Amino acid sequence: MLIERVEILKAACCIAGADGEISQRERESLKKMADEIGVGAASLDAMMDLAITDEKFRGSQLRMVHKDPAGVFETLYRMARLDPDVPTPERKLLTHFGRKLGLDTDQMNEIIRRAHGV
């Protein structure tokens, strides 16, 4: 569903911007996600600006019920991993989103292990 994919894009922007900046690698990944679902450059720029500057915007994402919470969490985790070291604000927001998706700590850790091929 398109609305769900846009919501995941917004959450990915929030993960990328939680540390106060969005790196070039993160921007490229977000642009690819946006292009795949037909979100234009102006809308993506607005999402990224809000993700960097508006803590309330960051915390309010993922309100929809998702059919694949593990898949959504893995997508968001992969966005966080674009930084060499995941900054603390990104880790905290990732955990917050994991809980909003109905995942417990063990489930989140298992998804992270799988993402690393362990």
JSON list of C-alpha atoms in Angstrom, two decimals:
[
{"chain": "A", "resi": 1, "resn": "MET", "atom": "CA", "xyz": [0.00, 0.00, 0.00]},
{"chain": "A", "resi": 2, "resn": "LEU", "atom": "CA", "xyz": [1.40, 3.39, -1.02]},
{"chain": "A", "resi": 3, "resn": "ILE", "atom": "CA", "xyz": [0.45, 5.22, 2.19]},
{"chain": "A", "resi": 4, "resn": "GLU", "atom": "CA", "xyz": [2.29, 2.60, 4.24]},
{"chain": "A", "resi": 5, "resn": "ARG", "atom": "CA", "xyz": [5.40, 2.95, 2.06]},
{"chain": "A", "resi": 6, "resn": "VAL", "atom": "CA", "xyz": [5.32, 6.76, 2.43]},
{"chain": "A", "resi": 7, "resn": "GLU", "atom": "CA", "xyz": [5.07, 6.31, 6.19]},
{"chain": "A", "resi": 8, "resn": "ILE", "atom": "CA", "xyz": [8.12, 4.03, 6.14]},
{"chain": "A", "resi": 9, "resn": "LEU", "atom": "CA", "xyz": [9.98, 6.66, 4.07]},
{"chain": "A", "resi": 10, "resn": "LYS", "atom": "CA", "xyz": [9.12, 9.34, 6.64]},
{"chain": "A", "resi": 11, "resn": "ALA", "atom": "CA", "xyz": [10.32, 7.09, 9.45]},
{"chain": "A", "resi": 12, "resn": "ALA", "atom": "CA", "xyz": [13.54, 6.37, 7.54]},
{"chain": "A", "resi": 13, "resn": "CYS", "atom": "CA", "xyz": [14.07, 10.14, 7.16]},
{"chain": "A", "resi": 14, "resn": "CYS", "atom": "CA", "xyz": [13.62, 10.45, 10.91]},
{"chain": "A", "resi": 15, "resn": "ILE", "atom": "CA", "xyz": [16.17, 7.73, 11.63]},
{"chain": "A", "resi": 16, "resn": "ALA", "atom": "CA", "xyz": [18.64, 9.40, 9.27]},
{"chain": "A", "resi": 17, "resn": "GLY", "atom": "CA", "xyz": [18.06, 12.85, 10.76]},
{"chain": "A", "resi": 18, "resn": "ALA", "atom": "CA", "xyz": [17.87, 11.94, 14.44]},
{"chain": "A", "resi": 19, "resn": "ASP", "atom": "CA", "xyz": [21.49, 12.93, 14.98]},
{"chain": "A", "resi": 20, "resn": "GLY", "atom": "CA", "xyz": [20.89, 16.41, 13.54]},
{"chain": "A", "resi": 21, "resn": "GLU", "atom": "CA", "xyz": [22.19, 15.77, 10.04]},
{"chain": "A", "resi": 22, "resn": "ILE", "atom": "CA", "xyz": [21.59, 13.52, 7.07]},
{"chain": "A", "resi": 23, "resn": "SER", "atom": "CA", "xyz": [24.75, 12.21, 5.42]},
{"chain": "A", "resi": 24, "resn": "GLN", "atom": "CA", "xyz": [25.22, 11.98, 1.66]},
{"chain": "A", "resi": 25, "resn": "ARG", "atom": "CA", "xyz": [24.86, 8.17, 1.81]},
{"chain": "A", "resi": 26, "resn": "GLU", "atom": "CA", "xyz": [21.62, 8.54, 3.78]},
{"chain": "A", "resi": 27, "resn": "ARG", "atom": "CA", "xyz": [20.31, 11.15, 1.30]},
{"chain": "A", "resi": 28, "resn": "GLU", "atom": "CA", "xyz": [21.06, 8.84, -1.62]},
{"chain": "A", "resi": 29, "resn": "SER", "atom": "CA", "xyz": [19.27, 5.93, 0.05]},
{"chain": "A", "resi": 30, "resn": "LEU", "atom": "CA", "xyz": [16.26, 8.11, 0.94]},
{"chain": "A", "resi": 31, "resn": "LYS", "atom": "CA", "xyz": [16.10, 9.46, -2.63]},
{"chain": "A", "resi": 32, "resn": "LYS", "atom": "CA", "xyz": [16.09, 5.90, -3.97]},
{"chain": "A", "resi": 33, "resn": "MET", "atom": "CA", "xyz": [13.24, 4.97, -1.61]},
{"chain": "A", "resi": 34, "resn": "ALA", "atom": "CA", "xyz": [11.33, 8.13, -2.60]},
{"chain": "A", "resi": 35, "resn": "ASP", "atom": "CA", "xyz": [11.81, 7.49, -6.32]},
{"chain": "A", "resi": 36, "resn": "GLU", "atom": "CA", "xyz": [10.52, 3.91, -5.95]},
{"chain": "A", "resi": 37, "resn": "ILE", "atom": "CA", "xyz": [7.21, 5.14, -4.53]},
{"chain": "A", "resi": 38, "resn": "GLY", "atom": "CA", "xyz": [6.84, 8.34, -6.55]},
{"chain": "A", "resi": 39, "resn": "VAL", "atom": "CA", "xyz": [7.60, 10.92, -3.85]},
{"chain": "A", "resi": 40, "resn": "GLY", "atom": "CA", "xyz": [9.00, 14.08, -5.43]},
{"chain": "A", "resi": 41, "resn": "ALA", "atom": "CA", "xyz": [12.16, 15.95, -4.47]},
{"chain": "A", "resi": 42, "resn": "ALA", "atom": "CA", "xyz": [10.32, 18.84, -2.77]},
{"chain": "A", "resi": 43, "resn": "SER", "atom": "CA", "xyz": [8.31, 16.47, -0.57]},
{"chain": "A", "resi": 44, "resn": "LEU", "atom": "CA", "xyz": [11.41, 14.45, 0.30]},
{"chain": "A", "resi": 45, "resn": "ASP", "atom": "CA", "xyz": [13.33, 17.64, 1.15]},
{"chain": "A", "resi": 46, "resn": "ALA", "atom": "CA", "xyz": [10.48, 18.71, 3.46]},
{"chain": "A", "resi": 47, "resn": "MET", "atom": "CA", "xyz": [10.49, 15.31, 5.17]},
{"chain": "A", "resi": 48, "resn": "MET", "atom": "CA", "xyz": [14.25, 15.45, 5.66]},
{"chain": "A", "resi": 49, "resn": "ASP", "atom": "CA", "xyz": [14.11, 19.02, 7.01]},
{"chain": "A", "resi": 50, "resn": "LEU", "atom": "CA", "xyz": [11.43, 18.05, 9.54]},
{"chain": "A", "resi": 51, "resn": "ALA", "atom": "CA", "xyz": [13.35, 14.91, 10.45]},
{"chain": "A", "resi": 52, "resn": "ILE", "atom": "CA", "xyz": [16.40, 16.99, 11.35]},
{"chain": "A", "resi": 53, "resn": "THR", "atom": "CA", "xyz": [14.67, 19.87, 13.13]},
{"chain": "A", "resi": 54, "resn": "ASP", "atom": "CA", "xyz": [11.40, 18.63, 14.63]},
{"chain": "A", "resi": 55, "resn": "GLU", "atom": "CA", "xyz": [11.59, 16.11, 17.47]},
{"chain": "A", "resi": 56, "resn": "LYS", "atom": "CA", "xyz": [7.79, 15.88, 17.62]},
{"chain": "A", "resi": 57, "resn": "PHE", "atom": "CA", "xyz": [7.70, 14.94, 13.93]},
{"chain": "A", "resi": 58, "resn": "ARG", "atom": "CA", "xyz": [10.30, 12.22, 14.54]},
{"chain": "A", "resi": 59, "resn": "GLY", "atom": "CA", "xyz": [8.37, 10.70, 17.43]},
{"chain": "A", "resi": 60, "resn": "SER", "atom": "CA", "xyz": [5.01, 10.73, 15.68]},
{"chain": "A", "resi": 61, "resn": "GLN", "atom": "CA", "xyz": [5.82, 8.36, 12.83]},
{"chain": "A", "resi": 62, "resn": "LEU", "atom": "CA", "xyz": [4.60, 4.78, 12.32]},
{"chain": "A", "resi": 63, "resn": "ARG", "atom": "CA", "xyz": [1.01, 5.23, 13.43]},
{"chain": "A", "resi": 64, "resn": "MET", "atom": "CA", "xyz": [-0.35, 2.73, 10.93]},
{"chain": "A", "resi": 65, "resn": "VAL", "atom": "CA", "xyz": [-0.63, -0.98, 11.56]},
{"chain": "A", "resi": 66, "resn": "HIS", "atom": "CA", "xyz": [1.98, -2.70, 9.44]},
{"chain": "A", "resi": 67, "resn": "LYS", "atom": "CA", "xyz": [1.61, -6.18, 7.98]},
{"chain": "A", "resi": 68, "resn": "ASP", "atom": "CA", "xyz": [5.34, -6.85, 8.29]},
{"chain": "A", "resi": 69, "resn": "PRO", "atom": "CA", "xyz": [6.69, -5.10, 11.40]},
{"chain": "A", "resi": 70, "resn": "ALA", "atom": "CA", "xyz": [9.95, -7.05, 11.24]},
{"chain": "A", "resi": 71, "resn": "GLY", "atom": "CA", "xyz": [10.50, -5.98, 7.64]},
{"chain": "A", "resi": 72, "resn": "VAL", "atom": "CA", "xyz": [9.78, -2.34, 8.48]},
{"chain": "A", "resi": 73, "resn": "PHE", "atom": "CA", "xyz": [12.17, -2.47, 11.44]},
{"chain": "A", "resi": 74, "resn": "GLU", "atom": "CA", "xyz": [14.88, -4.05, 9.27]},
{"chain": "A", "resi": 75, "resn": "THR", "atom": "CA", "xyz": [14.46, -1.29, 6.66]},
{"chain": "A", "resi": 76, "resn": "LEU", "atom": "CA", "xyz": [14.84, 1.36, 9.37]},
{"chain": "A", "resi": 77, "resn": "TYR", "atom": "CA", "xyz": [17.82, -0.44, 10.90]},
{"chain": "A", "resi": 78, "resn": "ARG", "atom": "CA", "xyz": [19.56, -0.58, 7.53]},
{"chain": "A", "resi": 79, "resn": "MET", "atom": "CA", "xyz": [19.06, 3.20, 7.23]},
{"chain": "A", "resi": 80, "resn": "ALA", "atom": "CA", "xyz": [20.67, 3.69, 10.65]},
{"chain": "A", "resi": 81, "resn": "ARG", "atom": "CA", "xyz": [23.62, 1.50, 9.61]},
{"chain": "A", "resi": 82, "resn": "LEU", "atom": "CA", "xyz": [24.53, 3.86, 6.76]},
{"chain": "A", "resi": 83, "resn": "ASP", "atom": "CA", "xyz": [26.49, 5.81, 9.37]},
{"chain": "A", "resi": 84, "resn": "PRO", "atom": "CA", "xyz": [29.75, 4.05, 10.33]},
{"chain": "A", "resi": 85, "resn": "ASP", "atom": "CA", "xyz": [28.63, 4.08, 13.97]},
{"chain": "A", "resi": 86, "resn": "VAL", "atom": "CA", "xyz": [24.94, 4.40, 14.75]},
{"chain": "A", "resi": 87, "resn": "PRO", "atom": "CA", "xyz": [24.61, 7.63, 16.78]},
{"chain": "A", "resi": 88, "resn": "THR", "atom": "CA", "xyz": [22.76, 7.42, 20.11]},
{"chain": "A", "resi": 89, "resn": "PRO", "atom": "CA", "xyz": [19.79, 9.53, 18.92]},
{"chain": "A", "resi": 90, "resn": "GLU", "atom": "CA", "xyz": [19.29, 7.18, 15.97]},
{"chain": "A", "resi": 91, "resn": "ARG", "atom": "CA", "xyz": [19.50, 4.11, 18.22]},
{"chain": "A", "resi": 92, "resn": "LYS", "atom": "CA", "xyz": [16.94, 5.58, 20.63]},
{"chain": "A", "resi": 93, "resn": "LEU", "atom": "CA", "xyz": [14.54, 6.46, 17.82]},
{"chain": "A", "resi": 94, "resn": "LEU", "atom": "CA", "xyz": [15.01, 3.04, 16.23]},
{"chain": "A", "resi": 95, "resn": "THR", "atom": "CA", "xyz": [14.10, 1.38, 19.55]},
{"chain": "A", "resi": 96, "resn": "HIS", "atom": "CA", "xyz": [11.09, 3.70, 19.88]},
{"chain": "A", "resi": 97, "resn": "PHE", "atom": "CA", "xyz": [9.90, 2.75, 16.39]},
{"chain": "A", "resi": 98, "resn": "GLY", "atom": "CA", "xyz": [10.50, -0.95, 17.12]},
{"chain": "A", "resi": 99, "resn": "ARG", "atom": "CA", "xyz": [8.22, -0.71, 20.13]},
{"chain": "A", "resi": 100, "resn": "LYS", "atom": "CA", "xyz": [5.59, 1.18, 18.10]},
{"chain": "A", "resi": 101, "resn": "LEU", "atom": "CA", "xyz": [5.71, -1.72, 15.65]},
{"chain": "A", "resi": 102, "resn": "GLY", "atom": "CA", "xyz": [4.97, -4.12, 18.52]},
{"chain": "A", "resi": 103, "resn": "LEU", "atom": "CA", "xyz": [8.43, -5.66, 18.70]},
{"chain": "A", "resi": 104, "resn": "ASP", "atom": "CA", "xyz": [10.12, -6.53, 21.98]},
{"chain": "A", "resi": 105, "resn": "THR", "atom": "CA", "xyz": [13.86, -6.23, 22.62]},
{"chain": "A", "resi": 106, "resn": "ASP", "atom": "CA", "xyz": [14.56, -9.87, 21.74]},
{"chain": "A", "resi": 107, "resn": "GLN", "atom": "CA", "xyz": [12.72, -9.55, 18.43]},
{"chain": "A", "resi": 108, "resn": "MET", "atom": "CA", "xyz": [14.59, -6.34, 17.57]},
{"chain": "A", "resi": 109, "resn": "ASN", "atom": "CA", "xyz": [17.92, -7.95, 18.41]},
{"chain": "A", "resi": 110, "resn": "GLU", "atom": "CA", "xyz": [17.09, -10.98, 16.26]},
{"chain": "A", "resi": 111, "resn": "ILE", "atom": "CA", "xyz": [16.23, -8.73, 13.30]},
{"chain": "A", "resi": 112, "resn": "ILE", "atom": "CA", "xyz": [19.53, -6.89, 13.78]},
{"chain": "A", "resi": 113, "resn": "ARG", "atom": "CA", "xyz": [21.44, -10.20, 13.90]},
{"chain": "A", "resi": 114, "resn": "ARG", "atom": "CA", "xyz": [19.74, -11.35, 10.69]},
{"chain": "A", "resi": 115, "resn": "ALA", "atom": "CA", "xyz": [20.57, -8.03, 9.01]},
{"chain": "A", "resi": 116, "resn": "HIS", "atom": "CA", "xyz": [24.22, -8.75, 9.78]},
{"chain": "A", "resi": 117, "resn": "GLY", "atom": "CA", "xyz": [23.93, -12.30, 8.46]},
{"chain": "A", "resi": 118, "resn": "VAL", "atom": "CA", "xyz": [24.53, -13.85, 11.89]}
]
